[in-house]
Coordinates of C-alpha atoms in Angstrom, one line a residue:
M187 CA 5.2 29.4 -17.0
L188 CA 4.6 25.7 -16.3
T189 CA 4.1 23.1 -18.9
A190 CA 2.8 19.6 -18.0
G191 CA 2.3 16.4 -19.9
W192 CA 1.6 12.7 -19.3
K193 CA 2.4 9.3 -20.8
P194 CA 1.1 5.8 -20.1
Y195 CA 3.4 2.9 -19.1
E196 CA 2.6 -0.8 -18.7
L197 CA 4.3 -2.6 -15.9
R198 CA 4.9 -6.3 -16.3
F199 CA 4.8 -8.5 -13.3
L200 CA 7.5 -11.1 -12.8
F201 CA 4.9 -13.6 -11.7
E202 CA 1.1 -13.9 -11.6
A203 CA 0.2 -11.3 -8.9
R204 CA -2.9 -12.8 -7.2
T205 CA -5.3 -11.5 -4.6
S206 CA -8.7 -12.7 -3.5
R207 CA -10.1 -10.2 -6.1
E208 CA -8.1 -10.8 -9.2
R209 CA -5.0 -12.2 -11.0
M210 CA -2.7 -9.8 -12.7
W211 CA 0.2 -10.1 -15.2
T212 CA 0.4 -6.4 -16.1
K213 CA -0.6 -3.0 -14.6
K214 CA -1.0 0.2 -16.4
T215 CA 0.2 3.4 -14.8
Y216 CA 0.8 7.0 -15.9
F217 CA 3.7 9.4 -15.5
V218 CA 3.2 13.1 -15.3
N219 CA 5.9 15.7 -15.8
I220 CA 5.8 19.4 -15.0
R221 CA 8.4 21.7 -16.6
D222 CA 9.2 25.2 -15.5
D223 CA 9.9 26.9 -18.8
E224 CA 12.0 29.7 -17.2
S225 CA 14.4 27.5 -15.2
G226 CA 14.2 24.5 -17.5
M227 CA 13.7 22.2 -14.5
T228 CA 11.3 19.3 -14.7
G229 CA 9.5 17.3 -12.0
V230 CA 8.1 13.8 -12.4
G231 CA 5.4 12.0 -10.6
E232 CA 3.3 8.9 -11.0
C233 CA -0.5 8.7 -11.3
G234 CA -0.8 5.1 -10.3
L235 CA -4.4 4.3 -11.2
F236 CA -5.4 0.9 -9.7
A237 CA -8.0 -0.4 -12.1
G238 CA -10.8 -2.2 -10.4
L239 CA -10.0 -0.9 -7.0
S240 CA -9.3 2.8 -7.1
D241 CA -12.2 5.3 -6.7
D242 CA -10.5 7.0 -9.7
D243 CA -11.3 4.2 -12.1
V244 CA -13.8 6.1 -14.1
P245 CA -14.5 6.5 -17.8
G246 CA -12.4 9.3 -19.3
Y247 CA -9.4 9.0 -16.9
E248 CA -7.0 10.1 -19.6
D249 CA -9.2 13.1 -20.4
L250 CA -8.9 14.0 -16.7
L251 CA -5.1 13.8 -17.1
D252 CA -5.3 16.1 -20.1
Y253 CA -7.3 18.6 -18.1
Y254 CA -5.1 18.7 -15.1
C255 CA -2.0 19.0 -17.3
R256 CA -3.6 22.2 -18.6
H257 CA -4.4 23.2 -15.0
P258 CA -1.7 21.5 -12.8
H259 CA -2.3 23.5 -9.6
E260 CA -5.9 22.4 -9.6
A261 CA -4.7 18.8 -9.4
L262 CA -3.3 19.4 -5.9
A263 CA -6.8 19.7 -4.6
C264 CA -8.7 17.4 -6.9
G265 CA -10.8 14.5 -5.8
Y266 CA -8.9 11.9 -7.7
S267 CA -6.3 10.3 -5.4
S268 CA -4.0 8.9 -8.0
I269 CA -3.9 12.2 -10.0
R270 CA -3.4 14.2 -6.8
T271 CA -0.5 11.9 -5.7
G272 CA 1.1 12.2 -9.1
F273 CA 1.0 15.9 -9.3
E274 CA 2.0 16.4 -5.7
T275 CA 5.1 14.3 -6.4
A276 CA 5.8 16.2 -9.6
F277 CA 5.6 19.5 -7.9
L278 CA 7.8 18.3 -5.0
S279 CA 10.3 16.9 -7.6
L280 CA 10.3 20.2 -9.5
A281 CA 11.3 22.0 -6.3
A282 CA 13.9 19.3 -5.3
P283 CA 16.7 19.0 -7.8
D284 CA 18.7 17.0 -5.3
G285 CA 15.9 14.4 -5.2
C286 CA 14.9 14.9 -1.6
L287 CA 11.1 15.5 -1.8
F288 CA 10.4 15.9 1.9
P289 CA 13.0 17.7 4.2
G290 CA 12.6 15.1 7.0
A291 CA 13.6 12.3 4.5
R292 CA 17.1 13.5 3.9
A293 CA 18.7 10.6 6.0
W294 CA 16.7 8.1 4.0
V295 CA 17.5 9.6 0.6
D296 CA 21.2 9.6 1.5
G297 CA 21.1 6.0 2.5
N298 CA 21.9 6.7 6.1
E299 CA 18.6 5.6 7.6
G300 CA 16.4 2.7 6.5
I301 CA 12.7 2.0 6.7
R302 CA 11.8 -1.3 8.2
I303 CA 9.3 -3.1 6.0
N304 CA 7.4 -6.4 6.0
G305 CA 8.1 -9.2 3.6
L306 CA 5.0 -9.6 1.4
I307 CA 3.9 -13.1 0.5
W308 CA 1.6 -13.1 -2.5
M309 CA -1.1 -15.7 -3.0
G310 CA -0.4 -19.0 -4.7
D311 CA -0.9 -22.6 -4.1
K312 CA 0.2 -23.9 -0.7
R313 CA 3.6 -25.1 -2.0
T314 CA 4.3 -21.8 -3.7
M315 CA 3.4 -19.8 -0.7
L316 CA 5.6 -21.8 1.6
K317 CA 8.5 -21.4 -0.8
R318 CA 7.9 -17.6 -0.8
V319 CA 7.8 -17.6 3.0
R320 CA 11.1 -19.4 3.2
E321 CA 12.7 -16.9 0.7
K322 CA 11.6 -14.0 2.8
L323 CA 12.8 -15.6 6.0
D324 CA 16.2 -16.4 4.5
A325 CA 16.4 -12.7 3.3
G326 CA 16.2 -11.6 6.9
F327 CA 12.6 -10.4 7.3
S328 CA 11.2 -10.6 10.9
V329 CA 7.7 -9.4 9.8
L330 CA 5.7 -11.2 7.1
K331 CA 2.5 -10.2 5.5
L332 CA 0.5 -13.0 3.9
K333 CA -2.3 -12.3 1.5
I334 CA -5.1 -14.8 2.2
G335 CA -8.5 -15.6 0.7
G336 CA -7.3 -17.0 -2.6
I337 CA -6.9 -20.7 -1.7
G338 CA -8.7 -22.9 0.7
F339 CA -8.9 -21.5 4.2
E340 CA -7.6 -24.7 5.8
D341 CA -4.6 -24.7 3.5
E342 CA -3.9 -21.1 4.6
C343 CA -4.2 -22.1 8.2
D344 CA -1.8 -24.9 7.6
I345 CA 0.7 -22.5 6.1
I346 CA 0.5 -20.2 9.1
S347 CA 0.7 -23.1 11.5
S348 CA 3.8 -24.4 9.8
I349 CA 5.5 -21.0 10.2
R350 CA 4.5 -20.8 13.8
R351 CA 5.9 -24.3 14.5
E352 CA 9.3 -22.9 13.5
F353 CA 9.2 -19.3 14.7
R354 CA 7.8 -18.0 17.9
P355 CA 5.8 -14.7 18.0
D356 CA 8.8 -13.0 19.7
D357 CA 11.0 -14.0 16.7
L358 CA 8.5 -13.4 13.8
T359 CA 5.6 -11.1 13.4
I360 CA 2.8 -12.3 11.1
R361 CA 0.4 -9.9 9.4
L362 CA -2.5 -11.0 7.2
D363 CA -4.4 -9.3 4.4
A364 CA -7.8 -10.8 3.6
N365 CA -8.8 -8.2 0.9
G366 CA -12.4 -8.5 2.0
S367 CA -12.6 -12.2 1.4
F368 CA -14.4 -13.1 4.6
T369 CA -18.2 -12.7 5.0
P370 CA -20.0 -11.2 8.0
A371 CA -21.3 -14.6 8.7
N372 CA -17.9 -16.4 8.8
A373 CA -15.5 -13.6 9.7
L374 CA -15.4 -14.1 13.5
T375 CA -15.1 -17.9 13.2
R376 CA -12.2 -17.6 10.8
L377 CA -10.5 -14.9 12.9
G378 CA -10.8 -17.1 16.0
A379 CA -9.1 -20.0 14.1
L380 CA -6.3 -17.6 12.9
G381 CA -6.0 -16.0 16.3
R382 CA -4.4 -19.2 17.7
H383 CA -1.3 -18.5 15.7
H384 CA -0.6 -15.1 17.4
I385 CA -1.3 -12.8 14.5
H386 CA -0.3 -9.2 14.7
S387 CA -3.2 -7.9 12.6
I388 CA -5.4 -8.6 9.6
E389 CA -6.3 -6.1 6.9
Q390 CA -9.9 -5.7 5.7
P391 CA -11.4 -9.1 6.7
V392 CA -14.8 -8.2 5.1
M393 CA -15.6 -6.1 2.1
A394 CA -15.6 -2.4 2.5
G395 CA -18.8 -0.4 2.9
Q396 CA -20.3 -2.5 5.7
W397 CA -19.6 -0.2 8.6
E398 CA -21.9 -1.9 11.1
E399 CA -20.5 -5.3 10.4
M400 CA -16.9 -4.1 10.4
R401 CA -17.5 -2.4 13.8
R402 CA -18.8 -5.7 15.1
V403 CA -15.8 -7.5 13.8
C404 CA -13.4 -5.0 15.2
R405 CA -15.1 -5.2 18.6
D406 CA -15.2 -9.0 18.8
S407 CA -12.2 -10.2 16.8
E408 CA -9.4 -12.0 18.6
I409 CA -7.0 -10.4 16.0
P410 CA -6.5 -6.6 15.7
I411 CA -8.2 -5.2 12.6
A412 CA -6.6 -2.9 10.1
L413 CA -8.8 -0.9 7.6
D414 CA -7.4 -0.7 4.0
E415 CA -10.0 -0.7 1.2
E416 CA -12.4 0.9 3.6
L417 CA -10.5 4.2 3.3
I418 CA -11.0 4.5 -0.4
G419 CA -13.5 7.2 -1.4
C420 CA -13.5 9.3 1.8
R421 CA -12.9 12.8 0.5
S422 CA -12.8 15.0 3.6
A423 CA -11.5 15.2 7.1
E424 CA -15.1 14.9 8.3
E425 CA -15.7 11.7 6.4
S426 CA -12.5 10.2 7.7
A427 CA -13.3 11.0 11.3
A428 CA -16.9 9.7 10.9
L429 CA -15.6 6.4 9.5
L430 CA -13.0 5.9 12.3
D431 CA -15.6 6.8 15.0
A432 CA -18.2 4.4 13.4
I433 CA -15.9 1.4 13.1
C434 CA -13.2 1.9 15.8
P435 CA -10.4 -0.1 14.1
H436 CA -7.1 -0.9 15.7
F437 CA -5.0 0.3 12.6
V438 CA -5.4 2.0 9.3
V439 CA -3.3 1.1 6.2
L440 CA -2.5 4.1 4.1
K441 CA -2.0 4.1 0.3
P442 CA -1.7 7.7 -0.8
T443 CA -2.6 6.7 -4.3
L444 CA -6.0 5.5 -3.1
C445 CA -6.8 7.6 -0.1
G446 CA -6.4 11.3 -1.1
G447 CA -2.7 11.7 -2.0
F448 CA -0.1 12.7 0.5
S449 CA -2.2 15.5 1.8
G450 CA -5.2 13.2 2.2
A451 CA -3.1 10.5 3.9
D452 CA -1.8 13.2 6.4
V453 CA -5.4 13.9 7.3
W454 CA -5.9 10.1 8.0
I455 CA -2.8 10.0 10.2
A456 CA -4.0 13.0 12.2
A457 CA -7.5 11.5 12.7
A458 CA -6.1 8.1 13.6
E459 CA -3.5 9.4 16.1
A460 CA -6.1 11.5 17.8
R461 CA -8.0 8.4 18.5
G462 CA -5.1 6.1 19.5
I463 CA -5.3 4.2 16.2
G464 CA -2.0 2.9 14.7
W465 CA -1.0 3.2 11.1
W466 CA 1.4 2.1 8.5
A467 CA 1.7 2.8 4.8
T468 CA 1.9 0.5 1.8
S469 CA 2.3 1.1 -1.9
A470 CA -0.4 0.3 -4.4
L471 CA 1.6 -1.4 -7.0
E472 CA 3.3 1.7 -8.2
S473 CA 6.6 1.7 -10.1
N474 CA 9.8 2.8 -8.5
T475 CA 8.8 6.4 -9.2
G476 CA 5.7 6.2 -7.0
L477 CA 7.4 3.9 -4.5
N478 CA 10.3 6.4 -4.0
A479 CA 7.9 9.2 -3.3
I480 CA 5.8 7.2 -0.8
A481 CA 9.0 6.0 0.9
Q482 CA 10.3 9.5 1.3
W483 CA 6.9 10.6 2.7
V484 CA 7.0 7.8 5.2
A485 CA 10.7 8.3 6.1
A486 CA 10.0 12.0 7.0
K487 CA 7.6 10.8 9.6
H488 CA 10.0 8.4 11.3
P489 CA 7.4 5.6 11.7
V490 CA 7.3 3.2 14.6
L491 CA 5.7 0.3 12.9
P492 CA 7.1 -1.7 10.0
Q493 CA 5.8 -0.4 6.7
G494 CA 4.6 -2.2 3.5
L495 CA 6.9 -0.7 0.9
G496 CA 8.6 -3.7 -0.7
T497 CA 6.6 -3.9 -4.0
G498 CA 9.4 -2.4 -6.2
Q499 CA 10.7 -5.9 -6.8
L500 CA 7.5 -7.0 -8.6
Y501 CA 8.2 -5.9 -12.1
A502 CA 10.4 -7.1 -15.0
N503 CA 10.4 -3.6 -16.5
N504 CA 10.5 -1.2 -13.5
V505 CA 11.8 2.3 -13.9
E506 CA 14.5 4.3 -12.1
P507 CA 15.1 5.4 -9.4
E508 CA 16.3 2.2 -7.9
M509 CA 16.2 1.8 -4.1
R510 CA 18.3 -0.5 -2.0
L511 CA 16.8 -3.3 0.0
C512 CA 19.2 -4.6 2.7
G513 CA 17.5 -7.4 4.7
E514 CA 14.2 -6.0 6.0
Y515 CA 15.3 -2.3 5.5
L516 CA 14.6 -0.1 2.5
Y517 CA 17.1 2.7 1.8
G518 CA 17.1 5.5 -0.7
K519 CA 20.7 4.6 -1.9

């Protein structure tokens, strides 16, 4: 017999985590555990609800957790991405006493194979962002991802220009994440201005839900476009395929906690690869519990592109398991 339970946990940021949408000092998450009463083994997962962004951010979320703890197998096929991810992880953890959740992730778990990740530059004033850029470069990152849309656009262009004056595209890859901060009216003009700096890609330039406008931007942009928030809320393979066919992006950015759990993210990968669309995964501000699960899922796929999995260093009160970051590579040990 299986017994399941959950508990809330408030993560505290080391600094003000700022995007074009909001400013955060804390983030509430939920841990779920499943116990096999016969063996005495327990599996743990994280239901990383992202308030204000997740399609799961509904009244009565904790009541849903109560329900799925009474019916844990139903959670594996439920329509709540964060709950699905948490229970998928807990069941995998229950079956993996050695800590290896996905068979193909063994080399990563043992610390013998790293995942190359980008260095994430959070928003701040111009001086703060430049300082953060320098810190990531000094740490050995060759791919930077800058969140933009929170300060003046000219200041953001100046930051990118200053980076490019020092580092050529062959030496440093720059990704951007606009979090939907551009409008359909100014998107192409801004993308043209940014394109002069040899940008690898930009995530979600305009707000999600504007498929025709996003298709136009993807078609005419000088910078390859990656869909991120656009993926939230698609609940079937048919919906995923319809979105990709309608918009024709260059990349998709996968956050299992937001886009259908690991099983749902696998559907996105299959649909993207069938259309020649690239992908990478990022965390959605999970604790180390969720980040570890996502990293193992990614490692099992032996990805080609650098991933976005470095958020475990954000919190003053993160939880085990700790992962090891060596330069721009994330290891399990």
